[in-house]
Amino acid sequence: MSGGWNTIESDAGVFTYLLESLGVRNVQFEELVDLEPTSLAQLSPLGVIFLFKYLGSTPDSQRDGALDPDAADSNKVWFAAQTIQNACGTQALLSVLMNKTGATDGVELGQPLSEFRDFTREFPAEFRGEALSNSDLIRDVHNSFARSSPFQSDESRVATDDDDVFHFIAFTSVDGKLYELDGLQPAPISHGACAKDEFSEKVIPVLQRRIAKYPPGEVRFNLLAMCQDLRIKAREFGDQEMLMREEEKRREWQWENALRRHNFVGFVGELLKSVVKQKIADGSYDAWVGDAKDRTRKKLEEGRKKGAKVDEMDM
């Protein structure tokens, strides 16, 4: 890993164990596959993390919602400016989490993040962003969930118009309002009154309006809900089947996260050389390569139609 911040996937298992590695307890993430308020409400979400293709800053006249600088200045809302590239995923998680530490939220923030929150409580947004960017603990945990790569990341490279740049933002209810927390904006964005139990109903139209601004063929969006650990609910209701499903999901997440930390390029290279040698020896090399090209082309076409999971450069 490099000394900067590396890109991470918008993935429920990545985000769940990222927070757990920072000492947070009783929280997990669930991926939303539709924009139905009832689907989101079933999770009793603390907030949502939204990933989308970044098209540049939005003019004030076209902004959905109203900037609320008083919310950040009065410390009613924990809001941090984004000061470094690739940190927006973790910053979005913290933007929800730092605003959900009351007794009714059921979140155990843990000592490291509790100390960080107390330390930055009175900071203005830009200083909070600097404190986050310069936190060795948060950066190291964040980077531990990036995909292993044999190539050195060039953190100094600036995105160009040819790059697909993606950005994470957070939505949550704070002090009776629905807030959009985007570190690239000068302040939290208020989307109006929103009681805690109204969050699912109020946030979905905001997300739908955001998505509607993109061309019809654009499908590269991802929505994750931050919610209480679903194993807690399963134990409370005595639902053993649900508990088993959740435990199995955790094992799958741990396995996937372990794979992300390993670089298999060398192993795959040696294996491929051995296979090629055998194919040349038995005369099936040309047919094998042709079949592989056809399958790859078919998968790419299917991926474009369905939309692939996004892990490109983040803002």
C-alpha positions as a LaTeX table, in Angstrom:
\begin{tabular}{lrrr}
\hline
Residue & $x$ (\AA) & $y$ (\AA) & $z$ (\AA) \\
\hline
Met1 & 0.00 & 0.00 & 0.00 \\
Ser2 & 1.10 & 3.56 & $-0.59$ \\
Gly3 & 1.33 & 6.26 & 2.05 \\
Gly4 & $-1.87$ & 7.94 & 0.84 \\
Trp5 & $-5.48$ & 6.84 & 0.71 \\
Asn6 & $-6.37$ & 3.99 & $-1.64$ \\
Thr7 & $-9.71$ & 3.36 & $-3.33$ \\
Ile8 & $-12.09$ & 0.92 & $-1.66$ \\
Glu9 & $-15.17$ & $-0.82$ & $-3.00$ \\
Ser10 & $-18.72$ & 0.17 & $-2.18$ \\
Asp11 & $-19.42$ & $-3.15$ & $-0.50$ \\
Ala12 & $-21.45$ & $-4.04$ & 2.59 \\
Gly13 & $-18.83$ & $-6.47$ & 3.89 \\
Val14 & $-15.99$ & $-3.99$ & 3.39 \\
Phe15 & $-17.79$ & $-1.17$ & 5.20 \\
Thr16 & $-19.06$ & $-3.38$ & 8.03 \\
Tyr17 & $-15.64$ & $-4.75$ & 8.89 \\
Leu18 & $-13.94$ & $-1.40$ & 8.28 \\
Leu19 & $-16.00$ & 0.09 & 11.10 \\
Glu20 & $-15.50$ & $-2.98$ & 13.25 \\
Ser21 & $-11.73$ & $-2.65$ & 12.78 \\
Leu22 & $-12.04$ & 0.92 & 14.08 \\
Gly23 & $-13.70$ & $-0.37$ & 17.25 \\
Val24 & $-17.36$ & 0.21 & 16.33 \\
Arg25 & $-19.86$ & $-2.38$ & 17.54 \\
Asn26 & $-23.50$ & $-3.27$ & 16.77 \\
Val27 & $-23.45$ & $-1.76$ & 13.27 \\
Gln28 & $-23.51$ & $-3.31$ & 9.81 \\
Phe29 & $-24.28$ & $-2.39$ & 6.20 \\
Glu30 & $-26.82$ & $-3.80$ & 3.79 \\
Glu31 & $-26.90$ & $-3.21$ & 0.05 \\
Leu32 & $-30.19$ & $-1.88$ & $-1.32$ \\
Val33 & $-31.24$ & $-3.35$ & $-4.67$ \\
Asp34 & $-34.25$ & $-1.08$ & $-5.17$ \\
Leu35 & $-35.46$ & 2.37 & $-4.19$ \\
Glu36 & $-38.58$ & 1.32 & $-2.33$ \\
Pro37 & $-39.06$ & 3.08 & 1.03 \\
Thr38 & $-40.48$ & $-0.13$ & 2.53 \\
Ser39 & $-37.30$ & $-2.08$ & 1.68 \\
Leu40 & $-35.17$ & 0.53 & 3.42 \\
Ala41 & $-37.56$ & 0.93 & 6.37 \\
Gln42 & $-37.30$ & $-2.79$ & 7.19 \\
Leu43 & $-33.68$ & $-2.17$ & 8.18 \\
Ser44 & $-34.47$ & 0.76 & 10.53 \\
Pro45 & $-31.47$ & 2.55 & 9.00 \\
Leu46 & $-29.21$ & 5.01 & 10.78 \\
Gly47 & $-28.40$ & 6.50 & 7.39 \\
Val48 & $-27.40$ & 5.59 & 3.85 \\
Ile49 & $-24.20$ & 5.83 & 1.80 \\
Phe50 & $-24.69$ & 6.68 & $-1.87$ \\
Leu51 & $-22.07$ & 6.15 & $-4.58$ \\
Phe52 & $-22.44$ & 7.84 & $-7.96$ \\
Lys53 & $-20.45$ & 9.09 & $-10.92$ \\
Tyr54 & $-19.16$ & 12.55 & $-10.11$ \\
Leu55 & $-20.08$ & 15.13 & $-12.74$ \\
Gly56 & $-18.52$ & 18.16 & $-11.06$ \\
Ser57 & $-19.82$ & 20.69 & $-8.58$ \\
Thr58 & $-23.51$ & 21.60 & $-8.78$ \\
Pro59 & $-24.40$ & 25.29 & $-9.24$ \\
Asp60 & $-26.32$ & 26.78 & $-6.32$ \\
Ser61 & $-29.35$ & 27.36 & $-8.55$ \\
Gln62 & $-29.52$ & 23.63 & $-9.39$ \\
Arg63 & $-28.81$ & 22.23 & $-5.94$ \\
Asp64 & $-31.48$ & 19.93 & $-4.51$ \\
Gly65 & $-31.83$ & 21.11 & $-0.92$ \\
Ala66 & $-30.41$ & 24.12 & 0.89 \\
Leu67 & $-26.97$ & 24.66 & 2.37 \\
Asp68 & $-27.19$ & 24.87 & 6.18 \\
Pro69 & $-23.89$ & 26.32 & 7.44 \\
Asp70 & $-25.41$ & 27.04 & 10.87 \\
Ala71 & $-25.86$ & 23.31 & 11.46 \\
Ala72 & $-22.12$ & 22.70 & 11.19 \\
Asp73 & $-21.05$ & 25.94 & 12.86 \\
Ser74 & $-23.26$ & 25.27 & 15.89 \\
Asn75 & $-22.00$ & 21.64 & 16.04 \\
Lys76 & $-25.53$ & 20.24 & 15.74 \\
Val77 & $-24.18$ & 18.22 & 12.80 \\
Trp78 & $-20.75$ & 16.56 & 12.66 \\
Phe79 & $-19.59$ & 17.58 & 9.20 \\
Ala80 & $-16.10$ & 17.44 & 7.70 \\
Ala81 & $-14.77$ & 18.95 & 4.49 \\
Gln82 & $-13.03$ & 16.47 & 2.20 \\
Thr83 & $-9.41$ & 17.48 & 1.86 \\
Ile84 & $-7.87$ & 14.47 & 0.10 \\
Gln85 & $-8.75$ & 12.18 & $-2.81$ \\
Asn86 & $-9.97$ & 8.60 & $-2.22$ \\
Ala87 & $-11.01$ & 9.18 & 1.41 \\
Cys88 & $-14.66$ & 9.89 & 0.61 \\
Gly89 & $-15.88$ & 6.33 & 1.29 \\
Thr90 & $-14.66$ & 6.28 & 4.88 \\
Gln91 & $-15.61$ & 9.93 & 5.33 \\
Ala92 & $-19.20$ & 9.11 & 4.31 \\
Leu93 & $-19.35$ & 6.29 & 6.87 \\
Leu94 & $-18.11$ & 8.57 & 9.60 \\
Ser95 & $-20.52$ & 11.33 & 8.55 \\
Val96 & $-23.41$ & 9.05 & 9.49 \\
Leu97 & $-21.74$ & 7.40 & 12.44 \\
Met98 & $-20.55$ & 10.55 & 14.21 \\
Asn99 & $-24.12$ & 11.85 & 14.16 \\
Lys100 & $-25.59$ & 8.61 & 15.55 \\
Thr101 & $-24.08$ & 8.10 & 18.97 \\
Gly102 & $-27.14$ & 8.66 & 21.18 \\
Ala103 & $-28.48$ & 5.96 & 23.51 \\
Thr104 & $-31.48$ & 5.37 & 21.22 \\
Asp105 & $-29.26$ & 4.66 & 18.21 \\
Gly106 & $-27.72$ & 1.54 & 19.75 \\
Val107 & $-24.23$ & 2.32 & 18.40 \\
Glu108 & $-21.07$ & 1.56 & 20.36 \\
Leu109 & $-18.59$ & 3.98 & 18.84 \\
Gly110 & $-15.56$ & 2.52 & 20.60 \\
Gln111 & $-12.62$ & 4.32 & 22.18 \\
Pro112 & $-10.62$ & 5.35 & 19.05 \\
Leu113 & $-13.52$ & 7.05 & 17.27 \\
Ser114 & $-14.99$ & 8.42 & 20.51 \\
Glu115 & $-11.68$ & 10.15 & 21.18 \\
Phe116 & $-11.51$ & 11.38 & 17.57 \\
Arg117 & $-15.05$ & 12.76 & 17.78 \\
Asp118 & $-14.31$ & 14.54 & 21.07 \\
Phe119 & $-11.07$ & 15.91 & 19.66 \\
Thr120 & $-12.75$ & 17.35 & 16.56 \\
Arg121 & $-16.05$ & 18.37 & 18.16 \\
Glu122 & $-15.32$ & 22.11 & 18.18 \\
Phe123 & $-13.36$ & 22.18 & 14.91 \\
Pro124 & $-14.69$ & 23.94 & 11.80 \\
Ala125 & $-15.40$ & 21.64 & 8.84 \\
Glu126 & $-12.06$ & 22.17 & 7.11 \\
Phe127 & $-10.07$ & 21.34 & 10.25 \\
Arg128 & $-12.16$ & 18.23 & 10.83 \\
Gly129 & $-11.34$ & 17.17 & 7.29 \\
Glu130 & $-7.64$ & 17.73 & 7.87 \\
Ala131 & $-7.79$ & 15.79 & 11.13 \\
Leu132 & $-9.49$ & 12.89 & 9.35 \\
Ser133 & $-7.05$ & 12.91 & 6.44 \\
Asn134 & $-4.08$ & 12.94 & 8.83 \\
Ser135 & $-5.34$ & 10.18 & 11.14 \\
Asp136 & $-2.87$ & 7.30 & 10.80 \\
Leu137 & $-5.31$ & 4.88 & 12.42 \\
Ile138 & $-8.26$ & 5.67 & 10.16 \\
Arg139 & $-6.09$ & 5.80 & 7.02 \\
Asp140 & $-4.38$ & 2.47 & 7.80 \\
Val141 & $-7.70$ & 0.71 & 8.48 \\
His142 & $-9.19$ & 2.23 & 5.32 \\
Asn143 & $-6.23$ & 1.09 & 3.21 \\
Ser144 & $-6.34$ & $-2.42$ & 4.67 \\
Phe145 & $-9.62$ & $-2.95$ & 2.80 \\
Ala146 & $-8.32$ & $-1.79$ & $-0.59$ \\
Arg147 & $-7.65$ & $-4.45$ & $-3.17$ \\
Ser148 & $-4.06$ & $-5.67$ & $-3.14$ \\
Ser149 & $-2.17$ & $-4.55$ & $-6.24$ \\
Pro150 & 1.33 & $-5.30$ & $-7.53$ \\
Phe151 & 1.49 & $-1.76$ & $-8.91$ \\
Gln152 & 2.34 & 1.38 & $-6.98$ \\
Ser153 & $-0.55$ & 3.86 & $-6.82$ \\
Asp154 & 0.25 & 7.37 & $-8.00$ \\
Glu155 & $-1.62$ & 9.45 & $-5.40$ \\
Ser156 & $-0.47$ & 12.68 & $-7.00$ \\
Arg157 & $-2.24$ & 12.06 & $-10.29$ \\
Val158 & $-5.20$ & 14.37 & $-10.88$ \\
Ala159 & $-8.32$ & 12.95 & $-12.51$ \\
Thr160 & $-8.89$ & 14.06 & $-16.09$ \\
Asp161 & $-12.02$ & 14.35 & $-18.23$ \\
Asp162 & $-11.32$ & 10.84 & $-19.57$ \\
Asp163 & $-11.50$ & 9.26 & $-16.11$ \\
Asp164 & $-14.67$ & 7.83 & $-14.59$ \\
Val165 & $-14.62$ & 9.46 & $-11.16$ \\
Phe166 & $-16.98$ & 8.29 & $-8.44$ \\
His167 & $-17.96$ & 9.86 & $-5.16$ \\
Phe168 & $-19.50$ & 8.73 & $-1.85$ \\
Ile169 & $-21.91$ & 10.89 & 0.14 \\
Ala170 & $-24.06$ & 10.27 & 3.20 \\
Phe171 & $-27.67$ & 10.93 & 4.14 \\
Thr172 & $-29.00$ & 10.82 & 7.70 \\
Ser173 & $-31.49$ & 12.53 & 9.96 \\
Val174 & $-30.11$ & 14.86 & 12.62 \\
Asp175 & $-32.07$ & 17.08 & 15.00 \\
Gly176 & $-35.31$ & 16.57 & 13.08 \\
Lys177 & $-33.90$ & 17.29 & 9.61 \\
Leu178 & $-32.78$ & 15.18 & 6.66 \\
Tyr179 & $-29.18$ & 16.07 & 5.84 \\
Glu180 & $-26.97$ & 15.31 & 2.87 \\
Leu181 & $-23.36$ & 15.19 & 4.05 \\
Asp182 & $-20.94$ & 15.67 & 1.18 \\
Gly183 & $-17.40$ & 16.72 & 2.03 \\
Leu184 & $-17.05$ & 18.47 & $-1.34$ \\
Gln185 & $-19.85$ & 20.88 & $-0.43$ \\
Pro186 & $-19.22$ & 23.95 & 1.77 \\
Ala187 & $-21.80$ & 22.85 & 4.39 \\
Pro188 & $-24.40$ & 20.18 & 5.16 \\
Ile189 & $-27.37$ & 20.27 & 2.79 \\
Ser190 & $-30.79$ & 20.23 & 4.41 \\
His191 & $-33.64$ & 18.46 & 2.64 \\
Gly192 & $-36.28$ & 19.57 & 5.11 \\
Ala193 & $-37.95$ & 18.22 & 8.21 \\
Cys194 & $-37.41$ & 14.53 & 8.91 \\
Ala195 & $-38.22$ & 12.65 & 12.09 \\
Lys196 & $-36.14$ & 9.58 & 12.81 \\
Asp197 & $-38.93$ & 7.21 & 11.76 \\
Glu198 & $-39.53$ & 9.19 & 8.54 \\
Phe199 & $-36.01$ & 8.80 & 7.18 \\
Ser200 & $-36.73$ & 5.97 & 4.73 \\
Glu201 & $-39.76$ & 7.75 & 3.33 \\
Lys202 & $-38.01$ & 11.11 & 2.98 \\
Val203 & $-34.60$ & 10.07 & 1.61 \\
Ile204 & $-35.80$ & 7.92 & $-1.31$ \\
Pro205 & $-37.30$ & 10.84 & $-3.33$ \\
Val206 & $-34.07$ & 12.79 & $-2.86$ \\
Leu207 & $-32.06$ & 9.87 & $-4.27$ \\
Gln208 & $-34.51$ & 9.42 & $-7.14$ \\
Arg209 & $-34.14$ & 13.07 & $-8.11$ \\
Arg210 & $-30.36$ & 12.74 & $-8.05$ \\
Ile211 & $-30.41$ & 9.66 & $-10.28$ \\
Ala212 & $-32.90$ & 11.30 & $-12.67$ \\
Lys213 & $-30.27$ & 13.92 & $-13.53$ \\
Tyr214 & $-28.17$ & 11.27 & $-15.32$ \\
Pro215 & $-28.69$ & 9.88 & $-18.84$ \\
Pro216 & $-31.12$ & 6.91 & $-18.95$ \\
Gly217 & $-28.32$ & 4.45 & $-19.67$ \\
Glu218 & $-26.30$ & 5.35 & $-16.57$ \\
Val219 & $-26.71$ & 2.54 & $-14.02$ \\
Arg220 & $-23.51$ & 2.85 & $-12.01$ \\
Phe221 & $-25.01$ & 3.72 & $-8.64$ \\
Asn222 & $-24.72$ & 1.94 & $-5.33$ \\
Leu223 & $-26.72$ & 2.42 & $-2.15$ \\
Leu224 & $-25.79$ & 0.98 & 1.23 \\
Ala225 & $-27.80$ & 1.31 & 4.43 \\
Met226 & $-26.07$ & 1.61 & 7.80 \\
Cys227 & $-28.18$ & $-0.24$ & 10.35 \\
Gln228 & $-28.00$ & $-2.10$ & 13.63 \\
Asp229 & $-26.29$ & $-5.50$ & 13.50 \\
Leu230 & $-29.09$ & $-7.74$ & 12.20 \\
Arg231 & $-27.93$ & $-10.59$ & 14.43 \\
Ile232 & $-29.12$ & $-8.55$ & 17.41 \\
Lys233 & $-32.63$ & $-8.36$ & 15.98 \\
Ala234 & $-32.57$ & $-12.08$ & 15.17 \\
Arg235 & $-31.65$ & $-12.94$ & 18.77 \\
Glu236 & $-34.30$ & $-10.58$ & 20.16 \\
Phe237 & $-37.02$ & $-12.28$ & 18.09 \\
Gly238 & $-35.62$ & $-15.77$ & 18.58 \\
Asp239 & $-35.37$ & $-16.16$ & 14.81 \\
Gln240 & $-32.75$ & $-18.90$ & 14.45 \\
Glu241 & $-33.08$ & $-19.08$ & 10.67 \\
Met242 & $-32.34$ & $-15.37$ & 10.32 \\
Leu243 & $-29.46$ & $-15.67$ & 12.77 \\
Met244 & $-27.93$ & $-18.52$ & 10.74 \\
Arg245 & $-28.25$ & $-16.48$ & 7.53 \\
Glu246 & $-26.56$ & $-13.49$ & 9.11 \\
Glu247 & $-23.74$ & $-15.58$ & 10.58 \\
Glu248 & $-23.17$ & $-17.18$ & 7.16 \\
Lys249 & $-23.13$ & $-13.73$ & 5.56 \\
Arg250 & $-20.45$ & $-12.64$ & 8.03 \\
Arg251 & $-18.30$ & $-15.65$ & 7.18 \\
Glu252 & $-18.61$ & $-14.85$ & 3.47 \\
Trp253 & $-17.66$ & $-11.22$ & 4.11 \\
Gln254 & $-14.60$ & $-12.27$ & 6.10 \\
Trp255 & $-13.50$ & $-14.61$ & 3.30 \\
Glu256 & $-13.97$ & $-11.93$ & 0.63 \\
Asn257 & $-12.09$ & $-9.36$ & 2.69 \\
Ala258 & $-9.23$ & $-11.82$ & 3.21 \\
Leu259 & $-9.00$ & $-12.33$ & $-0.56$ \\
Arg260 & $-8.82$ & $-8.56$ & $-1.10$ \\
Arg261 & $-5.65$ & $-8.41$ & 1.00 \\
His262 & $-3.75$ & $-10.92$ & $-1.11$ \\
Asn263 & $-1.96$ & $-10.37$ & $-4.40$ \\
Phe264 & $-2.51$ & $-13.42$ & $-6.62$ \\
Val265 & $-0.79$ & $-12.00$ & $-9.72$ \\
Gly266 & 2.36 & $-14.10$ & $-9.35$ \\
Phe267 & 0.44 & $-17.31$ & $-8.73$ \\
Val268 & $-1.91$ & $-16.70$ & $-11.66$ \\
Gly269 & 1.02 & $-15.86$ & $-13.93$ \\
Glu270 & 2.80 & $-19.13$ & $-13.21$ \\
Leu271 & $-0.42$ & $-21.10$ & $-13.55$ \\
Leu272 & $-1.18$ & $-19.48$ & $-16.91$ \\
Lys273 & 2.29 & $-20.23$ & $-18.24$ \\
Ser274 & 1.83 & $-23.87$ & $-17.34$ \\
Val275 & $-1.58$ & $-24.02$ & $-19.02$ \\
Val276 & $-0.30$ & $-22.30$ & $-22.19$ \\
Lys277 & 2.60 & $-24.73$ & $-22.40$ \\
Gln278 & 0.20 & $-27.67$ & $-22.20$ \\
Lys279 & $-2.21$ & $-26.18$ & $-24.77$ \\
Ile280 & 0.62 & $-25.61$ & $-27.26$ \\
Ala281 & 1.85 & $-29.14$ & $-26.72$ \\
Asp282 & $-1.55$ & $-30.74$ & $-27.48$ \\
Gly283 & $-2.37$ & $-28.33$ & $-30.38$ \\
Ser284 & $-5.48$ & $-26.75$ & $-28.79$ \\
Tyr285 & $-3.98$ & $-23.32$ & $-28.11$ \\
Asp286 & $-5.63$ & $-21.34$ & $-30.96$ \\
Ala287 & $-9.12$ & $-22.73$ & $-30.28$ \\
Trp288 & $-8.69$ & $-22.11$ & $-26.54$ \\
Val289 & $-7.74$ & $-18.44$ & $-27.09$ \\
Gly290 & $-10.64$ & $-17.92$ & $-29.50$ \\
Asp291 & $-13.17$ & $-19.34$ & $-27.03$ \\
Ala292 & $-11.76$ & $-17.14$ & $-24.25$ \\
Lys293 & $-12.12$ & $-14.01$ & $-26.40$ \\
Asp294 & $-15.75$ & $-14.85$ & $-27.19$ \\
Arg295 & $-16.62$ & $-15.43$ & $-23.51$ \\
Thr296 & $-14.90$ & $-12.21$ & $-22.46$ \\
Arg297 & $-16.73$ & $-10.19$ & $-25.09$ \\
Lys298 & $-20.06$ & $-11.67$ & $-23.97$ \\
Lys299 & $-19.38$ & $-10.87$ & $-20.29$ \\
Leu300 & $-18.42$ & $-7.29$ & $-21.09$ \\
Glu301 & $-21.63$ & $-6.78$ & $-23.04$ \\
Glu302 & $-23.70$ & $-8.24$ & $-20.19$ \\
Gly303 & $-21.85$ & $-6.08$ & $-17.67$ \\
Arg304 & $-22.60$ & $-2.91$ & $-19.62$ \\
Lys305 & $-26.30$ & $-3.78$ & $-19.69$ \\
Lys306 & $-26.57$ & $-4.64$ & $-15.98$ \\
Gly307 & $-24.04$ & $-2.19$ & $-14.54$ \\
Ala308 & $-20.96$ & $-3.46$ & $-12.74$ \\
Lys309 & $-19.90$ & $-2.86$ & $-9.11$ \\
Val310 & $-17.91$ & 0.35 & $-9.07$ \\
Asp311 & $-14.42$ & 0.62 & $-7.63$ \\
Glu312 & $-12.82$ & 3.16 & $-9.97$ \\
Met313 & $-11.11$ & 6.35 & $-8.87$ \\
Asp314 & $-12.98$ & 8.09 & $-6.07$ \\
Met315 & $-13.26$ & 11.77 & $-5.33$ \\
\hline
\end{tabular}
